[in-house]
Amino acid sequence: MAAVRYELIKECSQTKARVGRLHTPHGTFETPIFMPVGTQGTVKTMTPEEVRDLGAGIILSNTYHLYLRPGSDLVREAGGLHRFMNWPHGILTDSGGYQVFSLGPLRKITEEGVEFKSHIDGSKHFFTPEKSIQIQMDLGADIIMAFDECPPHPSEYDYVKKSLEMTTRWAKRCQAAHTREDQALFGITQGGMYADLRRESAARLVELDFPGYAIGGLSVGEPKPLMYEMLEATVPELPKEKARYLMGVGSPDALLEGVARGVDMFDCVLPTRVARNGLAFTTHGKVVIRNARYARDFERLDPECGCYTCQNYSRAYLRHLYKAEEILVYRLLTIHNLHILLKMMKEARKAIEEDRFLQFKREFLDKYGQEMDHS
Amino acid sequence: MAAVRYELIKECSQTKARVGRLHTPHGTFETPIFMPVGTQGTVKTMTPEEVRDLGAGIILSNTYHLYLRPGSDLVREAGGLHRFMNWPHGILTDSGGYQVFSLGPLRKITEEGVEFKSHIDGSKHFFTPEKSIQIQMDLGADIIMAFDECPPHPSEYDYVKKSLEMTTRWAKRCQAAHTREDQALFGITQGGMYADLRRESAARLVELDFPGYAIGGLSVGEPKPLMYEMLEATVPELPKEKARYLMGVGSPDALLEGVARGVDMFDCVLPTRVARNGLAFTTHGKVVIRNARYARDFERLDPECGCYTCQNYSRAYLRHLYKAEEILVYRLLTIHNLHILLKMMKEARKAIEEDRFLQFKREFLDKYGQEMDHS
């Protein structure tokens, strides 16, 4: 039996949404699922127990960041990332591709791999598909990702076409380099904002028979409708019996639209990053907690929310902590934002199971669209 | 019955150490006790539940800081500080005196009170004893402090003498201004580093019959032996049946030396502040977690400690988080340092009850003195 296996449970009759189970060596997780991001081996501000209590079963961590600091050899010596960070549940590591490419002028791409400079100390490094896989085997996540090129948006058709061909060749090299049987290696489809290239990339990777497929190169600055169009081009090319993972998406609306288009897994720094900037997702839209209107607002952040933050603190107190730059507020808003997203995904799963997902999505987004705060 | 009452339980036969109970409207706390500091209405990085779970029964918060931000009127509107910050246990507020005086050249002292400039926006403010009490009544702590002048160290004899006389007059004005019956107003003895002035200050305040007495103006940069000498001059002047509170002391050795000299209550930012600078108190001395020697040290921070941090994380992981400036490490070291101090105080109480405090103190400090890290 494969280390990681996707099991399809139920399909929506009106959309491509589906409920499934992702079986991994560190637990079985219901999909569609949102994976909080723990870039440097910690979901920022949170203990692992808190992340788990919010309902997260699997988190994402970053190959690029952990390779540079503390070093993947050190994590291996520590017994792997699960043990190092005290998280006995699922972990997915990205390949470092996205971080390496988003460094821009600091990198140089060849067929062999990518030379880049560390954002920490400027030191030079060279990532190849083989090197990315070696690092990810050292880290020991349950799901690891192929090393891909993620073209910026916008990119010319010809560039994207050549890029996806190289990404396909790299995907094969990743497969050849991957030897750990307790991990699954997922492929990453690319294709920029060109539907035919999206289809082509998916078809080429499906030929390589990965146990799961990511949709990469989206949520890179394009308008959301264009992202949905690209999803619609990609997902139908992917096999039903494998998990589908949309990388870098975490706003409530994009999550539900992704689910509607057949995506099973998502990750994004958005809910945790905006929390540290004082922005809360609520059932009625966004709340910017620093705003003066909340100074004497002794109501809870989101009256319909049952999270720890909303059960115990007023907007006025949260605003006070934010203005005073108190660490507690970063925790409290992170708890809230993760709770909102993880609960939304749970409700989405239930709605799919009960074949009322389209109605659930419409109601959720209608409410969420009535934003309390547009700043 | 008074709102706050000290009950003497047991005296040490070899030192002035004693065990008692402090009864307040928000709980009864065994003394000697260490009070964690929540300067701006939050014990930095921690939830109230976490602070409570570590064994803290009463915390200190700051009149000066809360007056400036968010404003004591706002806290009153929120239902008082207990409710605002979600801490249903004991709270003590200082009078703002220490903060106002430590602003240095930004302030102007007269018999009426002190003019000072906000450290936040430079705005001018005027604190009088009456104003300090009004703010503290708005905040609603269980124990509030008289507004005093805290002379810097070193100060001339004549200056300190005049200052303590004014502090005594201010103490009377505080008593006259204080009308909330659910709070206790403690006096603050001063006297600089002059034993006769310490005795005089204590005697003058005892005449005013406060329900408890603080020893102020210590731990301001003087050598520890001098501080102990000043404690020895002050404490015997204070009535046995009232609580004694040494302000601003929080290192393990000074706490135990204070207990030995008859002090019941302590507060200090030290354990929480140094935690955020990567310094841990352990049973074998201080550990500076950023040091390279811990990079591949997969042992726990303090093998003899049972706190959450020591149960779950290695020094290598803590060092990684610290180097990566991850908020979680500030939490984990705060948890550890508070655990160490609160547990030490609990063990000190038990040792006094069993009349073996001197032995306990010697053993604890012998071990603590074998520092693992002297940097």
mmCIF file with all atom_site columns, N, CA and C in Angstrom, chain B residues 99-120:
data_model
loop_
_atom_site.group_PDB
_atom_site.id
_atom_site.type_symbol
_atom_site.label_atom_id
_atom_site.label_alt_id
_atom_site.label_comp_id
_atom_site.label_asym_id
_atom_site.label_entity_id
_atom_site.label_seq_id
_atom_site.pdbx_PDB_ins_code
_atom_site.Cartn_x
_atom_site.Cartn_y
_atom_site.Cartn_z
_atom_site.occupancy
_atom_site.B_iso_or_equiv
_atom_site.pdbx_formal_charge
_atom_site.auth_seq_id
_atom_site.auth_comp_id
_atom_site.auth_asym_id
_atom_site.auth_atom_id
_atom_site.pdbx_PDB_model_num
ATOM 1  N N  . GLN B 1 99  ? 7.284  54.759 36.941 1.00 0.00 ? 99  GLN B N  1
ATOM 2  C CA . GLN B 1 99  ? 7.406  55.065 35.511 1.00 0.00 ? 99  GLN B CA 1
ATOM 3  C C  . GLN B 1 99  ? 7.612  56.559 35.297 1.00 0.00 ? 99  GLN B C  1
ATOM 4  N N  . VAL B 1 100 ? 6.807  57.365 35.998 1.00 0.00 ? 100 VAL B N  1
ATOM 5  C CA . VAL B 1 100 ? 6.890  58.817 35.821 1.00 0.00 ? 100 VAL B CA 1
ATOM 6  C C  . VAL B 1 100 ? 8.288  59.308 36.182 1.00 0.00 ? 100 VAL B C  1
ATOM 7  N N  . PHE B 1 101 ? 8.843  58.761 37.270 1.00 0.00 ? 101 PHE B N  1
ATOM 8  C CA . PHE B 1 101 ? 10.153 59.261 37.703 1.00 0.00 ? 101 PHE B CA 1
ATOM 9  C C  . PHE B 1 101 ? 11.284 58.712 36.840 1.00 0.00 ? 101 PHE B C  1
ATOM 10 N N  . SER B 1 102 ? 11.087 57.526 36.292 1.00 0.00 ? 102 SER B N  1
ATOM 11 C CA . SER B 1 102 ? 12.170 56.986 35.471 1.00 0.00 ? 102 SER B CA 1
ATOM 12 C C  . SER B 1 102 ? 12.213 57.634 34.087 1.00 0.00 ? 102 SER B C  1
ATOM 13 N N  . LEU B 1 103 ? 11.249 58.504 33.802 1.00 0.00 ? 103 LEU B N  1
ATOM 14 C CA . LEU B 1 103 ? 11.308 59.246 32.541 1.00 0.00 ? 103 LEU B CA 1
ATOM 15 C C  . LEU B 1 103 ? 12.411 60.301 32.553 1.00 0.00 ? 103 LEU B C  1
ATOM 16 N N  . GLY B 1 104 ? 12.955 60.572 33.755 1.00 0.00 ? 104 GLY B N  1
ATOM 17 C CA . GLY B 1 104 ? 14.098 61.470 33.859 1.00 0.00 ? 104 GLY B CA 1
ATOM 18 C C  . GLY B 1 104 ? 13.778 62.907 33.470 1.00 0.00 ? 104 GLY B C  1
ATOM 19 N N  . PRO B 1 105 ? 14.517 63.459 32.510 1.00 0.00 ? 105 PRO B N  1
ATOM 20 C CA . PRO B 1 105 ? 14.399 64.884 32.198 1.00 0.00 ? 105 PRO B CA 1
ATOM 21 C C  . PRO B 1 105 ? 13.029 65.274 31.650 1.00 0.00 ? 105 PRO B C  1
ATOM 22 N N  . LEU B 1 106 ? 12.207 64.287 31.349 1.00 0.00 ? 106 LEU B N  1
ATOM 23 C CA . LEU B 1 106 ? 10.889 64.605 30.794 1.00 0.00 ? 106 LEU B CA 1
ATOM 24 C C  . LEU B 1 106 ? 9.900  65.060 31.869 1.00 0.00 ? 106 LEU B C  1
ATOM 25 N N  . ARG B 1 107 ? 10.312 65.093 33.162 1.00 0.00 ? 107 ARG B N  1
ATOM 26 C CA . ARG B 1 107 ? 9.316  65.365 34.210 1.00 0.00 ? 107 ARG B CA 1
ATOM 27 C C  . ARG B 1 107 ? 9.728  66.515 35.132 1.00 0.00 ? 107 ARG B C  1
ATOM 28 N N  . LYS B 1 108 ? 8.721  67.084 35.784 1.00 0.00 ? 108 LYS B N  1
ATOM 29 C CA . LYS B 1 108 ? 8.927  68.216 36.693 1.00 0.00 ? 108 LYS B CA 1
ATOM 30 C C  . LYS B 1 108 ? 8.132  67.922 37.964 1.00 0.00 ? 108 LYS B C  1
ATOM 31 N N  . ILE B 1 109 ? 8.840  67.917 39.108 1.00 0.00 ? 109 ILE B N  1
ATOM 32 C CA . ILE B 1 109 ? 8.198  67.535 40.370 1.00 0.00 ? 109 ILE B CA 1
ATOM 33 C C  . ILE B 1 109 ? 7.907  68.756 41.223 1.00 0.00 ? 109 ILE B C  1
ATOM 34 N N  . THR B 1 110 ? 6.696  68.851 41.746 1.00 0.00 ? 110 THR B N  1
ATOM 35 C CA . THR B 1 110 ? 6.366  69.861 42.756 1.00 0.00 ? 110 THR B CA 1
ATOM 36 C C  . THR B 1 110 ? 5.612  69.148 43.873 1.00 0.00 ? 110 THR B C  1
ATOM 37 N N  . GLU B 1 111 ? 5.333  69.889 44.942 1.00 0.00 ? 111 GLU B N  1
ATOM 38 C CA . GLU B 1 111 ? 4.548  69.319 46.037 1.00 0.00 ? 111 GLU B CA 1
ATOM 39 C C  . GLU B 1 111 ? 3.189  68.837 45.536 1.00 0.00 ? 111 GLU B C  1
ATOM 40 N N  . GLU B 1 112 ? 2.637  69.560 44.570 1.00 0.00 ? 112 GLU B N  1
ATOM 41 C CA . GLU B 1 112 ? 1.325  69.202 44.050 1.00 0.00 ? 112 GLU B CA 1
ATOM 42 C C  . GLU B 1 112 ? 1.347  67.857 43.318 1.00 0.00 ? 112 GLU B C  1
ATOM 43 N N  . GLY B 1 113 ? 2.397  67.650 42.528 1.00 0.00 ? 113 GLY B N  1
ATOM 44 C CA . GLY B 1 113 ? 2.479  66.406 41.768 1.00 0.00 ? 113 GLY B CA 1
ATOM 45 C C  . GLY B 1 113 ? 3.591  66.463 40.738 1.00 0.00 ? 113 GLY B C  1
ATOM 46 N N  . VAL B 1 114 ? 3.448  65.693 39.673 1.00 0.00 ? 114 VAL B N  1
ATOM 47 C CA . VAL B 1 114 ? 4.515  65.566 38.678 1.00 0.00 ? 114 VAL B CA 1
ATOM 48 C C  . VAL B 1 114 ? 3.980  65.813 37.281 1.00 0.00 ? 114 VAL B C  1
ATOM 49 N N  . GLU B 1 115 ? 4.660  66.743 36.579 1.00 0.00 ? 115 GLU B N  1
ATOM 50 C CA . GLU B 1 115 ? 4.333  66.933 35.174 1.00 0.00 ? 115 GLU B CA 1
ATOM 51 C C  . GLU B 1 115 ? 5.288  66.073 34.361 1.00 0.00 ? 115 GLU B C  1
ATOM 52 N N  . PHE B 1 116 ? 4.756  65.374 33.367 1.00 0.00 ? 116 PHE B N  1
ATOM 53 C CA . PHE B 1 116 ? 5.626  64.515 32.549 1.00 0.00 ? 116 PHE B CA 1
ATOM 54 C C  . PHE B 1 116 ? 5.098  64.459 31.132 1.00 0.00 ? 116 PHE B C  1
ATOM 55 N N  . LYS B 1 117 ? 5.972  63.984 30.260 1.00 0.00 ? 117 LYS B N  1
ATOM 56 C CA . LYS B 1 117 ? 5.587  63.827 28.863 1.00 0.00 ? 117 LYS B CA 1
ATOM 57 C C  . LYS B 1 117 ? 5.430  62.347 28.536 1.00 0.00 ? 117 LYS B C  1
ATOM 58 N N  . SER B 1 118 ? 4.387  62.041 27.780 1.00 0.00 ? 118 SER B N  1
ATOM 59 C CA . SER B 1 118 ? 4.128  60.675 27.338 1.00 0.00 ? 118 SER B CA 1
ATOM 60 C C  . SER B 1 118 ? 5.296  60.151 26.514 1.00 0.00 ? 118 SER B C  1
ATOM 61 N N  . HIS B 1 119 ? 5.710  58.895 26.784 1.00 0.00 ? 119 HIS B N  1
ATOM 62 C CA . HIS B 1 119 ? 6.770  58.299 25.968 1.00 0.00 ? 119 HIS B CA 1
ATOM 63 C C  . HIS B 1 119 ? 6.233  57.895 24.598 1.00 0.00 ? 119 HIS B C  1
ATOM 64 N N  . ILE B 1 120 ? 4.895  57.916 24.448 1.00 0.00 ? 120 ILE B N  1
ATOM 65 C CA . ILE B 1 120 ? 4.295  57.478 23.179 1.00 0.00 ? 120 ILE B CA 1
ATOM 66 C C  . ILE B 1 120 ? 4.236  58.633 22.178 1.00 0.00 ? 120 ILE B C  1
#
